[in-house]
mmCIF file of C-alpha atoms and ligand atoms in Angstrom:
data_model
loop_
_atom_site.group_PDB
_atom_site.id
_atom_site.type_symbol
_atom_site.label_atom_id
_atom_site.label_comp_id
_atom_site.label_asym_id
_atom_site.label_seq_id
_atom_site.Cartn_x
_atom_site.Cartn_y
_atom_site.Cartn_z
ATOM 1 C CA MET A 1 -0.195 -0.094 -0.019
ATOM 2 C CA VAL A 2 0.869 2.939 -0.614
ATOM 3 C CA ASN A 3 0.380 6.835 1.436
ATOM 4 C CA ILE A 4 -0.440 10.019 0.373
ATOM 5 C CA ALA A 5 -1.963 13.170 1.208
ATOM 6 C CA VAL A 6 -3.711 15.574 -1.090
ATOM 7 C CA LEU A 7 -2.632 19.320 -0.324
ATOM 8 C CA GLY A 8 -5.936 21.295 -1.279
ATOM 9 C CA TYR A 9 -9.032 20.289 -1.291
ATOM 10 C CA GLY A 10 -10.559 21.889 -3.823
ATOM 11 C CA THR A 11 -12.471 21.081 -7.787
ATOM 12 C CA VAL A 12 -9.039 18.714 -8.570
ATOM 13 C CA GLY A 13 -9.021 18.030 -4.957
ATOM 14 C CA ALA A 14 -12.106 16.166 -4.211
ATOM 15 C CA GLY A 15 -11.465 15.087 -7.919
ATOM 16 C CA VAL A 16 -8.603 12.809 -7.196
ATOM 17 C CA VAL A 17 -9.576 11.674 -3.884
ATOM 18 C CA GLU A 18 -12.556 10.644 -6.564
ATOM 19 C CA VAL A 19 -11.583 8.918 -8.701
ATOM 20 C CA LEU A 20 -9.510 6.959 -6.121
ATOM 21 C CA ASN A 21 -12.606 5.536 -5.101
ATOM 22 C CA VAL A 22 -13.859 4.795 -8.243
ATOM 23 C CA ASN A 23 -11.211 3.719 -10.739
ATOM 24 C CA GLY A 24 -9.281 2.432 -7.218
ATOM 25 C CA GLU A 25 -9.646 -1.026 -8.164
ATOM 26 C CA SER A 26 -8.360 -0.777 -11.254
ATOM 27 C CA ILE A 27 -5.634 1.347 -10.346
ATOM 28 C CA SER A 28 -4.269 -0.369 -7.558
ATOM 29 C CA LYS A 29 -3.903 -3.206 -10.277
ATOM 30 C CA ARG A 30 -2.513 -1.463 -12.737
ATOM 31 C CA CYS A 31 -0.247 0.355 -10.152
ATOM 32 C CA GLY A 32 0.390 -2.917 -8.398
ATOM 33 C CA HIS A 33 0.258 -0.945 -5.050
ATOM 34 C CA GLU A 34 -3.219 0.470 -3.713
ATOM 35 C CA ILE A 35 -2.854 4.001 -3.617
ATOM 36 C CA CYS A 36 -5.151 5.310 -0.092
ATOM 37 C CA VAL A 37 -5.269 8.810 0.932
ATOM 38 C CA LYS A 38 -4.257 9.661 4.278
ATOM 39 C CA TYR A 39 -4.175 13.071 4.895
ATOM 40 C CA VAL A 40 -5.958 15.742 3.202
ATOM 41 C CA LEU A 41 -5.125 19.496 4.019
ATOM 42 C CA ASP A 42 -7.220 22.376 3.568
ATOM 43 C CA LEU A 43 -8.236 25.297 5.943
ATOM 44 C CA ARG A 44 -12.191 24.099 6.395
ATOM 45 C CA ASP A 45 -14.016 22.013 7.606
ATOM 46 C CA PHE A 46 -16.569 19.453 5.897
ATOM 47 C CA PRO A 47 -18.794 18.730 8.851
ATOM 48 C CA GLY A 48 -20.916 15.923 7.077
ATOM 49 C CA ASP A 49 -18.587 14.552 4.868
ATOM 50 C CA PRO A 50 -16.920 11.674 4.521
ATOM 51 C CA ILE A 51 -13.140 13.355 4.344
ATOM 52 C CA GLN A 52 -13.608 14.815 7.228
ATOM 53 C CA GLU A 53 -11.979 12.343 8.605
ATOM 54 C CA LYS A 54 -9.072 12.592 7.020
ATOM 55 C CA ILE A 55 -8.920 16.230 7.162
ATOM 56 C CA VAL A 56 -6.128 17.797 8.637
ATOM 57 C CA HIS A 57 -5.236 21.502 9.007
ATOM 58 C CA ASP A 58 -1.225 21.372 9.147
ATOM 59 C CA TYR A 59 1.368 20.335 6.776
ATOM 60 C CA ASN A 60 3.768 19.561 9.884
ATOM 61 C CA ILE A 61 0.888 16.753 9.820
ATOM 62 C CA ILE A 62 2.014 15.493 6.974
ATOM 63 C CA VAL A 63 5.498 16.514 6.013
ATOM 64 C CA HIS A 64 6.600 14.778 9.336
ATOM 65 C CA ASP A 65 5.075 11.509 8.777
ATOM 66 C CA PRO A 66 6.758 9.152 6.825
ATOM 67 C CA GLU A 67 4.167 6.679 5.623
ATOM 68 C CA ILE A 68 3.286 9.691 3.111
ATOM 69 C CA ARG A 69 4.493 9.334 0.313
ATOM 70 C CA ILE A 70 4.043 11.057 -2.472
ATOM 71 C CA ILE A 71 2.437 14.489 -1.881
ATOM 72 C CA VAL A 72 -0.648 15.875 -4.285
ATOM 73 C CA GLU A 73 -0.502 19.209 -5.049
ATOM 74 C CA VAL A 74 -4.152 20.637 -5.942
ATOM 75 C CA MET A 75 -4.271 24.091 -4.111
ATOM 76 C CA GLY A 76 -3.124 26.523 -7.789
ATOM 77 C CA GLY A 77 -0.580 29.761 -7.040
ATOM 78 C CA VAL A 78 2.919 30.257 -5.499
ATOM 79 C CA GLU A 79 3.309 30.050 -2.438
ATOM 80 C CA PRO A 80 2.267 28.234 0.179
ATOM 81 C CA ALA A 81 2.531 25.371 -2.761
ATOM 82 C CA TYR A 82 6.175 26.014 -3.227
ATOM 83 C CA SER A 83 7.251 26.465 0.409
ATOM 84 C CA PHE A 84 5.295 22.783 0.651
ATOM 85 C CA VAL A 85 6.747 20.541 -2.395
ATOM 86 C CA LYS A 86 10.158 21.747 -2.203
ATOM 87 C CA GLU A 87 9.960 20.289 2.203
ATOM 88 C CA ALA A 88 8.577 17.690 0.967
ATOM 89 C CA ILE A 89 11.082 16.821 -1.809
ATOM 90 C CA LEU A 90 13.863 17.205 1.157
ATOM 91 C CA LYS A 91 12.224 14.864 2.717
ATOM 92 C CA GLY A 92 12.090 11.969 0.190
ATOM 93 C CA LYS A 93 8.924 12.624 -1.490
ATOM 94 C CA SER A 94 6.521 12.727 -4.342
ATOM 95 C CA VAL A 95 4.746 14.944 -5.831
ATOM 96 C CA CYS A 96 2.525 15.598 -8.268
ATOM 97 C CA THR A 97 0.316 19.201 -8.737
ATOM 98 C CA SER A 98 -1.941 20.474 -11.746
ATOM 99 C CA ASN A 99 -0.135 23.974 -10.124
ATOM 100 C CA LYS A 100 1.191 26.087 -13.610
ATOM 101 C CA GLU A 101 1.661 28.686 -11.329
ATOM 102 C CA LEU A 102 4.329 26.749 -9.357
ATOM 103 C CA VAL A 103 5.805 24.908 -11.827
ATOM 104 C CA ALA A 104 6.349 27.381 -14.627
ATOM 105 C CA LYS A 105 8.639 28.988 -11.553
ATOM 106 C CA HIS A 106 9.768 26.267 -9.697
ATOM 107 C CA GLY A 107 9.872 23.589 -12.093
ATOM 108 C CA ALA A 108 13.657 23.277 -13.173
ATOM 109 C CA GLU A 109 14.330 23.115 -9.420
ATOM 110 C CA LEU A 110 12.179 21.367 -8.784
ATOM 111 C CA LEU A 111 13.218 18.873 -11.186
ATOM 112 C CA GLU A 112 16.359 18.905 -10.087
ATOM 113 C CA LEU A 113 16.105 18.811 -5.855
ATOM 114 C CA SER A 114 13.869 15.907 -6.476
ATOM 115 C CA LYS A 115 16.939 13.628 -8.822
ATOM 116 C CA GLN A 116 18.824 14.543 -5.226
ATOM 117 C CA LYS A 117 17.312 12.590 -3.542
ATOM 118 C CA LYS A 118 15.904 10.141 -5.719
ATOM 119 C CA VAL A 119 12.315 11.120 -5.522
ATOM 120 C CA ASN A 120 9.537 12.201 -8.773
ATOM 121 C CA PHE A 121 8.212 15.828 -9.203
ATOM 122 C CA LEU A 122 5.130 15.217 -11.424
ATOM 123 C CA PHE A 123 2.688 18.002 -13.629
ATOM 124 C CA GLU A 124 0.790 15.652 -16.053
ATOM 125 C CA ALA A 125 -2.036 17.562 -15.400
ATOM 126 C CA SER A 126 -0.792 21.362 -14.911
ATOM 127 C CA VAL A 127 -1.076 21.546 -19.363
ATOM 128 C CA GLY A 128 -3.757 20.805 -20.717
ATOM 129 C CA GLY A 129 -6.070 19.441 -17.861
ATOM 130 C CA GLY A 130 -6.587 16.206 -18.387
ATOM 131 C CA ILE A 131 -4.979 15.439 -22.007
ATOM 132 C CA PRO A 132 -1.056 14.306 -21.519
ATOM 133 C CA ILE A 133 0.801 16.010 -23.165
ATOM 134 C CA ILE A 134 3.928 16.448 -21.024
ATOM 135 C CA ARG A 135 4.339 13.034 -19.894
ATOM 136 C CA PRO A 136 4.799 12.123 -24.234
ATOM 137 C CA LEU A 137 7.197 14.892 -24.603
ATOM 138 C CA ASN A 138 9.627 13.414 -21.584
ATOM 139 C CA GLN A 139 9.085 9.726 -22.146
ATOM 140 C CA SER A 140 7.318 10.123 -26.825
ATOM 141 C CA LEU A 141 8.797 12.209 -28.464
ATOM 142 C CA THR A 142 12.451 11.709 -26.727
ATOM 143 C CA ALA A 143 13.876 10.581 -30.693
ATOM 144 C CA ASP A 144 12.489 13.787 -31.833
ATOM 145 C CA GLU A 145 14.039 17.095 -32.222
ATOM 146 C CA ILE A 146 10.726 19.480 -31.502
ATOM 147 C CA GLU A 147 10.376 21.913 -34.234
ATOM 148 C CA GLU A 148 7.466 23.729 -32.925
ATOM 149 C CA ILE A 149 3.777 22.906 -30.165
ATOM 150 C CA THR A 150 1.270 25.300 -30.951
ATOM 151 C CA GLY A 151 -2.251 25.269 -28.191
ATOM 152 C CA ILE A 152 -5.042 27.033 -27.123
ATOM 153 C CA LEU A 153 -4.098 26.511 -23.973
ATOM 154 C CA ASN A 154 -6.914 28.643 -22.061
ATOM 155 C CA GLY A 155 -10.502 25.843 -21.793
ATOM 156 C CA THR A 156 -11.944 29.527 -21.400
ATOM 157 C CA THR A 157 -10.709 31.371 -23.746
ATOM 158 C CA ASN A 158 -11.615 29.127 -26.706
ATOM 159 C CA TYR A 159 -16.065 28.267 -24.886
ATOM 160 C CA ILE A 160 -15.193 32.276 -25.397
ATOM 161 C CA LEU A 161 -14.755 32.954 -28.792
ATOM 162 C CA THR A 162 -16.390 29.989 -29.798
ATOM 163 C CA LYS A 163 -19.623 31.028 -28.430
ATOM 164 C CA MET A 164 -19.304 34.545 -30.499
ATOM 165 C CA SER A 165 -17.752 32.490 -33.251
ATOM 166 C CA ASN A 166 -21.159 30.738 -32.587
ATOM 167 C CA GLU A 167 -23.813 32.977 -32.007
ATOM 168 C CA GLY A 168 -22.172 36.492 -32.652
ATOM 169 C CA LEU A 169 -22.230 37.864 -29.461
ATOM 170 C CA ASP A 170 -19.595 40.364 -28.475
ATOM 171 C CA PHE A 171 -16.599 39.886 -26.092
ATOM 172 C CA ASP A 172 -18.262 41.223 -22.396
ATOM 173 C CA THR A 173 -21.701 39.448 -22.678
ATOM 174 C CA VAL A 174 -19.741 35.707 -23.495
ATOM 175 C CA LEU A 175 -17.594 36.632 -20.204
ATOM 176 C CA LYS A 176 -19.854 37.624 -18.476
ATOM 177 C CA GLU A 177 -22.432 34.812 -19.286
ATOM 178 C CA ALA A 178 -19.773 32.022 -18.802
ATOM 179 C CA GLN A 179 -18.807 33.479 -15.039
ATOM 180 C CA GLN A 180 -22.213 32.959 -14.449
ATOM 181 C CA LYS A 181 -22.050 29.337 -16.118
ATOM 182 C CA GLY A 182 -19.088 28.936 -13.665
ATOM 183 C CA TYR A 183 -16.453 28.028 -16.849
ATOM 184 C CA ALA A 184 -14.715 31.378 -16.745
ATOM 185 C CA GLU A 185 -13.312 32.686 -12.606
ATOM 186 C CA ARG A 186 -14.156 35.765 -11.298
ATOM 187 C CA ASN A 187 -12.164 37.734 -11.630
ATOM 188 C CA PRO A 188 -10.876 36.602 -15.746
ATOM 189 C CA GLU A 189 -7.258 38.720 -16.319
ATOM 190 C CA ALA A 190 -5.770 35.578 -16.379
ATOM 191 C CA ASP A 191 -7.378 33.380 -18.537
ATOM 192 C CA VAL A 192 -8.414 35.998 -20.991
ATOM 193 C CA GLU A 193 -5.444 37.905 -21.376
ATOM 194 C CA GLY A 194 -3.213 35.353 -21.445
ATOM 195 C CA TYR A 195 -1.103 35.088 -19.171
ATOM 196 C CA ASP A 196 -3.128 30.969 -18.108
ATOM 197 C CA THR A 197 -1.714 30.448 -21.553
ATOM 198 C CA CYS A 198 1.752 32.121 -21.521
ATOM 199 C CA ARG A 199 2.311 30.165 -18.739
ATOM 200 C CA LYS A 200 1.688 27.022 -20.255
ATOM 201 C CA ILE A 201 3.406 27.337 -23.290
ATOM 202 C CA ALA A 202 6.696 28.822 -20.618
ATOM 203 C CA ILE A 203 6.183 24.512 -19.595
ATOM 204 C CA LEU A 204 5.999 23.371 -22.530
ATOM 205 C CA SER A 205 8.371 25.024 -24.382
ATOM 206 C CA SER A 206 10.713 24.821 -21.294
ATOM 207 C CA LEU A 207 10.493 19.954 -21.800
ATOM 208 C CA ALA A 208 10.590 20.470 -25.716
ATOM 209 C CA PHE A 209 13.821 22.435 -25.362
ATOM 210 C CA GLY A 210 15.157 21.454 -22.107
ATOM 211 C CA MET A 211 16.369 24.536 -20.814
ATOM 212 C CA GLN A 212 14.606 27.329 -18.340
ATOM 213 C CA VAL A 213 12.154 29.074 -20.802
ATOM 214 C CA ASP A 214 10.658 32.660 -18.315
ATOM 215 C CA PHE A 215 6.503 32.465 -18.939
ATOM 216 C CA GLU A 216 8.412 36.933 -18.071
ATOM 217 C CA ASP A 217 9.968 37.110 -21.180
ATOM 218 C CA ILE A 218 7.357 35.285 -23.816
ATOM 219 C CA TYR A 219 4.941 38.470 -25.690
ATOM 220 C CA THR A 220 1.526 38.024 -24.378
ATOM 221 C CA GLU A 221 -1.661 38.813 -25.506
ATOM 222 C CA GLY A 222 -5.104 38.579 -25.174
ATOM 223 C CA ILE A 223 -8.620 38.318 -26.100
ATOM 224 C CA SER A 224 -10.578 41.371 -24.559
ATOM 225 C CA LYS A 225 -10.238 43.689 -27.536
ATOM 226 C CA ILE A 226 -10.902 41.257 -30.044
ATOM 227 C CA THR A 227 -14.551 41.934 -31.146
ATOM 228 C CA ASP A 228 -18.822 40.807 -32.384
ATOM 229 C CA THR A 229 -16.669 42.297 -35.839
ATOM 230 C CA ASP A 230 -13.388 40.606 -35.579
ATOM 231 C CA ILE A 231 -15.195 37.390 -36.144
ATOM 232 C CA LYS A 232 -17.570 39.010 -39.075
ATOM 233 C CA TYR A 233 -13.839 39.734 -40.678
ATOM 234 C CA ALA A 234 -12.316 35.460 -39.857
ATOM 235 C CA LYS A 235 -15.840 34.468 -41.469
ATOM 236 C CA ALA A 236 -15.569 35.910 -44.110
ATOM 237 C CA LEU A 237 -12.217 34.666 -43.976
ATOM 238 C CA GLY A 238 -13.210 31.591 -44.011
ATOM 239 C CA ALA A 239 -11.151 30.881 -40.909
ATOM 240 C CA SER A 240 -11.164 31.495 -36.898
ATOM 241 C CA ILE A 241 -10.168 33.784 -34.224
ATOM 242 C CA LYS A 242 -8.292 31.194 -31.575
ATOM 243 C CA LEU A 243 -5.924 31.696 -28.518
ATOM 244 C CA LEU A 244 -3.050 30.656 -29.608
ATOM 245 C CA GLY A 245 0.323 29.802 -26.997
ATOM 246 C CA THR A 246 3.152 28.663 -29.873
ATOM 247 C CA SER A 247 7.701 28.822 -29.598
ATOM 248 C CA ARG A 248 9.075 27.596 -32.225
ATOM 249 C CA LYS A 249 13.112 26.199 -33.032
ATOM 250 C CA GLU A 250 14.288 28.620 -36.396
ATOM 251 C CA SER A 251 18.353 26.789 -37.068
ATOM 252 C CA ASP A 252 19.494 28.153 -33.211
ATOM 253 C CA HIS A 253 16.672 30.307 -32.032
ATOM 254 C CA VAL A 254 13.279 29.880 -30.125
ATOM 255 C CA TYR A 255 11.357 31.661 -30.664
ATOM 256 C CA ALA A 256 7.714 32.221 -28.569
ATOM 257 C CA MET A 257 4.496 34.495 -28.439
ATOM 258 C CA VAL A 258 0.780 34.218 -26.855
ATOM 259 C CA ALA A 259 -1.933 36.079 -29.027
ATOM 260 C CA PRO A 260 -5.355 35.327 -30.945
ATOM 261 C CA MET A 261 -4.467 34.730 -34.797
ATOM 262 C CA LEU A 262 -5.936 33.308 -37.485
ATOM 263 C CA ILE A 263 -6.720 29.457 -38.907
ATOM 264 C CA LYS A 264 -8.634 28.002 -41.510
ATOM 265 C CA PRO A 265 -9.536 24.619 -41.326
ATOM 266 C CA THR A 266 -6.342 23.327 -42.832
ATOM 267 C CA HIS A 267 -4.738 23.478 -39.512
ATOM 268 C CA PRO A 268 -5.116 20.647 -37.135
ATOM 269 C CA LEU A 269 -6.402 23.427 -33.983
ATOM 270 C CA TYR A 270 -9.539 24.695 -36.043
ATOM 271 C CA SER A 271 -11.496 22.120 -35.068
ATOM 272 C CA VAL A 272 -10.628 22.688 -31.557
ATOM 273 C CA ASN A 273 -13.721 24.646 -29.897
ATOM 274 C CA ASP A 274 -15.460 25.395 -26.448
ATOM 275 C CA VAL A 275 -13.967 24.152 -23.215
ATOM 276 C CA PHE A 276 -11.018 21.646 -25.226
ATOM 277 C CA ASN A 277 -7.621 22.480 -26.336
ATOM 278 C CA GLY A 278 -5.810 21.257 -28.001
ATOM 279 C CA ILE A 279 -1.814 20.813 -28.760
ATOM 280 C CA PHE A 280 0.338 20.275 -31.754
ATOM 281 C CA VAL A 281 3.238 18.768 -31.597
ATOM 282 C CA ARG A 282 6.002 18.608 -34.661
ATOM 283 C CA GLY A 283 9.027 16.891 -34.150
ATOM 284 C CA ASN A 284 11.620 16.552 -36.879
ATOM 285 C CA VAL A 285 10.802 12.724 -37.289
ATOM 286 C CA ILE A 286 7.954 12.121 -36.379
ATOM 287 C CA GLY A 287 6.378 15.164 -38.660
ATOM 288 C CA ASP A 288 2.929 16.235 -37.108
ATOM 289 C CA VAL A 289 0.946 15.241 -33.766
ATOM 290 C CA MET A 290 -2.133 16.399 -32.971
ATOM 291 C CA PHE A 291 -3.057 15.578 -29.099
ATOM 292 C CA TYR A 292 -6.996 16.406 -27.591
ATOM 293 C CA GLY A 293 -9.197 16.843 -24.743
ATOM 294 C CA SER A 294 -10.268 18.186 -21.846
ATOM 295 C CA GLY A 295 -7.775 20.432 -21.133
ATOM 296 C CA ALA A 296 -9.873 21.758 -17.825
ATOM 297 C CA GLY A 297 -12.735 20.322 -14.483
ATOM 298 C CA LYS A 298 -12.111 18.521 -11.952
ATOM 299 C CA LEU A 299 -12.218 14.476 -13.733
ATOM 300 C CA PRO A 300 -10.322 15.119 -16.383
ATOM 301 C CA THR A 301 -8.154 17.711 -13.886
ATOM 302 C CA ALA A 302 -7.670 14.529 -11.649
ATOM 303 C CA SER A 303 -7.461 11.621 -14.076
ATOM 304 C CA ALA A 304 -3.851 13.030 -14.861
ATOM 305 C CA VAL A 305 -2.754 13.814 -11.031
ATOM 306 C CA VAL A 306 -4.118 10.779 -10.026
ATOM 307 C CA ALA A 307 -2.302 9.400 -13.864
ATOM 308 C CA ASP A 308 0.896 10.754 -11.866
ATOM 309 C CA VAL A 309 0.025 9.231 -8.533
ATOM 310 C CA VAL A 310 0.217 6.022 -10.358
ATOM 311 C CA ASP A 311 3.528 6.757 -12.169
ATOM 312 C CA ALA A 312 5.297 8.091 -8.718
ATOM 313 C CA ALA A 313 4.266 5.182 -7.168
ATOM 314 C CA LYS A 314 5.603 3.106 -9.584
ATOM 315 C CA HIS A 315 8.918 3.911 -9.211
ATOM 316 C CA ILE A 316 9.310 4.547 -5.566
ATOM 317 C CA GLY A 317 13.280 5.405 -5.037
ATOM 318 C CA THR A 318 14.367 5.790 -8.565
ATOM 319 C CA ASN A 319 14.071 9.429 -9.720
ATOM 320 C CA ILE A 320 12.550 9.777 -13.981
ATOM 321 C CA MET A 321 14.909 11.592 -15.939
ATOM 322 C CA THR A 322 13.839 14.607 -17.118
ATOM 323 C CA LEU A 323 15.551 17.964 -19.035
ATOM 324 C CA TRP A 324 14.593 20.969 -17.915
ATOM 325 C CA SER A 325 17.755 22.208 -16.926
ATOM 326 C CA SER A 326 17.631 25.785 -14.923
ATOM 327 C CA LYS A 327 19.617 27.241 -17.514
ATOM 328 C CA LYS A 328 18.333 30.258 -18.933
ATOM 329 C CA LEU A 329 16.331 29.755 -22.388
ATOM 330 C CA GLU A 330 17.489 33.558 -24.467
ATOM 331 C CA LEU A 331 14.644 33.884 -27.190
ATOM 332 C CA SER A 332 14.652 35.322 -30.057
ATOM 333 C CA GLY A 333 12.338 38.531 -29.546
ATOM 334 C CA MET A 334 9.423 39.376 -31.042
ATOM 335 C CA LYS A 335 11.052 42.136 -33.831
ATOM 336 C CA ASN A 336 11.867 38.916 -35.458
ATOM 337 C CA ALA A 337 9.065 36.332 -36.077
ATOM 338 C CA ARG A 338 7.476 36.674 -38.694
ATOM 339 C CA HIS A 339 3.643 36.584 -39.441
ATOM 340 C CA LYS A 340 0.693 37.657 -42.259
ATOM 341 C CA TYR A 341 -1.622 40.070 -40.323
ATOM 342 C CA PHE A 342 -4.866 41.474 -40.747
ATOM 343 C CA VAL A 343 -5.543 44.456 -40.762
ATOM 344 C CA ARG A 344 -8.992 47.157 -39.799
ATOM 345 C CA VAL A 345 -7.899 50.470 -40.684
ATOM 346 C CA ALA A 346 -11.758 53.701 -39.794
ATOM 347 C CA GLY A 347 -11.312 56.322 -42.814
ATOM 348 C CA ASN A 348 -12.376 56.395 -45.624
ATOM 349 C CA THR A 349 -11.742 53.215 -47.953
ATOM 350 C CA ASP A 350 -10.460 54.479 -50.843
ATOM 351 C CA GLU A 351 -8.112 56.472 -49.249
ATOM 352 C CA ILE A 352 -6.837 53.694 -47.031
ATOM 353 C CA LYS A 353 -6.810 50.986 -49.645
ATOM 354 C CA GLU A 354 -4.473 53.487 -51.390
ATOM 355 C CA GLN A 355 -2.216 54.000 -47.956
ATOM 356 C CA ALA A 356 -2.015 50.765 -47.399
ATOM 357 C CA ALA A 357 -0.822 49.815 -50.410
ATOM 358 C CA LEU A 358 1.861 52.757 -51.609
ATOM 359 C CA LEU A 359 3.039 51.615 -47.491
ATOM 360 C CA PHE A 360 3.187 48.063 -46.973
ATOM 361 C CA GLY A 361 3.040 46.993 -51.038
ATOM 362 C CA GLN A 362 0.723 43.559 -52.390
ATOM 363 C CA VAL A 363 -1.858 43.283 -49.528
ATOM 364 C CA GLU A 364 -5.411 41.003 -49.679
ATOM 365 C CA GLU A 365 -8.162 43.408 -49.541
ATOM 366 C CA VAL A 366 -10.334 41.746 -47.112
ATOM 367 C CA LYS A 367 -14.667 42.251 -46.855
ATOM 368 C CA ALA A 368 -17.165 41.580 -44.506
ATOM 369 C CA PRO A 369 -21.298 42.227 -44.243
ATOM 370 C CA ASP A 370 -22.277 44.957 -43.476
ATOM 371 C CA ILE A 371 -20.028 46.979 -42.147
ATOM 372 C CA VAL A 372 -19.390 50.570 -43.208
ATOM 373 C CA ASN A 373 -16.325 53.582 -43.031
ATOM 374 C CA GLU A 374 -13.557 51.098 -43.046
ATOM 375 C CA TYR A 375 -11.360 48.725 -44.957
ATOM 376 C CA ALA A 376 -9.649 45.577 -43.987
ATOM 377 C CA PHE A 377 -7.326 43.882 -45.550
ATOM 378 C CA ILE A 378 -3.658 40.670 -45.002
ATOM 379 C CA THR A 379 -0.184 41.624 -45.522
ATOM 380 C CA THR A 380 2.446 39.985 -46.922
ATOM 381 C CA HIS A 381 5.013 38.211 -44.832
ATOM 382 C CA MET A 382 7.469 40.509 -42.673
ATOM 383 C CA SER A 383 8.198 41.004 -38.989
ATOM 384 C CA GLU A 384 6.617 42.135 -36.141
ATOM 385 C CA GLU A 385 9.487 45.205 -36.574
ATOM 386 C CA THR A 386 8.781 45.638 -40.282
ATOM 387 C CA TYR A 387 4.706 45.638 -39.564
ATOM 388 C CA GLN A 388 5.277 48.302 -36.390
ATOM 389 C CA GLU A 389 7.500 49.969 -38.801
ATOM 390 C CA LYS A 390 4.975 51.229 -41.673
ATOM 391 C CA ALA A 391 2.318 50.887 -39.034
ATOM 392 C CA SER A 392 3.408 53.634 -36.965
ATOM 393 C CA ASN A 393 2.550 55.565 -40.260
ATOM 394 C CA MET A 394 -1.026 54.278 -40.504
ATOM 395 C CA ASP A 395 -3.223 55.990 -38.599
ATOM 396 C CA HIS A 396 -7.138 55.020 -37.365
ATOM 397 C CA ILE A 397 -5.755 51.539 -36.762
ATOM 398 C CA VAL A 398 -8.938 49.639 -35.008
ATOM 399 C CA SER A 399 -7.187 46.063 -35.101
ATOM 400 C CA MET A 400 -4.173 43.998 -35.987
ATOM 401 C CA ILE A 401 -4.451 40.090 -35.960
ATOM 402 C CA ARG A 402 -1.632 37.720 -36.607
ATOM 403 C CA VAL A 403 -2.656 35.252 -40.008
ATOM 404 C CA MET A 404 -1.543 31.935 -39.475
ATOM 405 C CA PHE A 405 -2.034 30.458 -43.797
HETATM 406 N N1 HSE B 501 -8.454 28.372 -16.020
HETATM 407 C C1 HSE B 501 -7.627 27.887 -17.615
HETATM 408 C C2 HSE B 501 -8.572 26.734 -18.718
HETATM 409 C C3 HSE B 501 -8.315 26.342 -16.161
HETATM 410 O O1 HSE B 501 -9.367 28.005 -18.389
HETATM 411 O O2 HSE B 501 -8.296 26.488 -19.311
HETATM 412 C C4 HSE B 501 -7.376 25.039 -16.768
HETATM 413 O O3 HSE B 501 -6.155 25.530 -16.630
#
């Protein structure tokens, strides 16, 4: 039997306990050990709930109990999660976490400590919820040099963009509805401004390239400025707007960014809708691979956490090698990244058309029904620096969205 403790009895913590209760028998068979939840750490009490007999309020009880071999950290946030996890590893316990803030900031250090202590620090649920992506990068795709990872990594924003597109609603209306339904957080900033996607692409990039990618270095734009008019243009183009986290290796440079982008049905991420996540990986040997599924939610996330617990239980006394050195990977500056740009400019159509041709050369005009007093076009491929230089000479730009086709 392997005793574990769960830190945090919120949505994911309750999901972990539920998954172990519902599938306990088959999990034990696959694992070779029975997994037993000995403690649940939470500030609250849960009178009348059977979990109450396992609730403790003092972390010291857990970390000083030699019977606890694995700790599940599902509290979220950097502190006190970081202090708890570090202490657990130093005491020779493995840790499984869904906490992307913790992994993005301290992943390299916690992996190194785990290696020294011959335990494991596993974080499958920190990116893509229930979708297996960390283990595939660390185990199944190790024969490849990863050339690109591009993902729809945030369920809330994908739900909002899908709903705006399907129902022709504006951003604020859909966000309010998503909050009422409990999909979006009361404070939705981390989701809608792209910070959540940024941490997730930082984790995936660090694993893919084996070095520390600091999330603070990644250019990040959210979806709060996307309007129903932008969506009308996207439809006219036969495209859709998706919030993508992407990192690409070109020769010796790695580019990473988070931004809404226009994609067409030929792109494998086009059909990833609602709260689903999708992650596209390109390897130099395997070619293109797609991962798709539930990127959030109680049971999908708990499924990934419990699978990590099984892996940790199977590897007691052995560290599963994970390449993620604390050496910082210097990302190539955003100014060198190359895209096509969809641009909307307010004013007299003929005048802007002339100005666009003069500044950008050959452009593709984009028309959408019922839109007046503006001109929209797509540029040819150019660097961000060149685009910004040209765009600075153009007054009244209403919006710019990068184009992935
Ligand atoms: N807020 C996140 C999302 C939860 O919407 O995808 C999963 O990390």
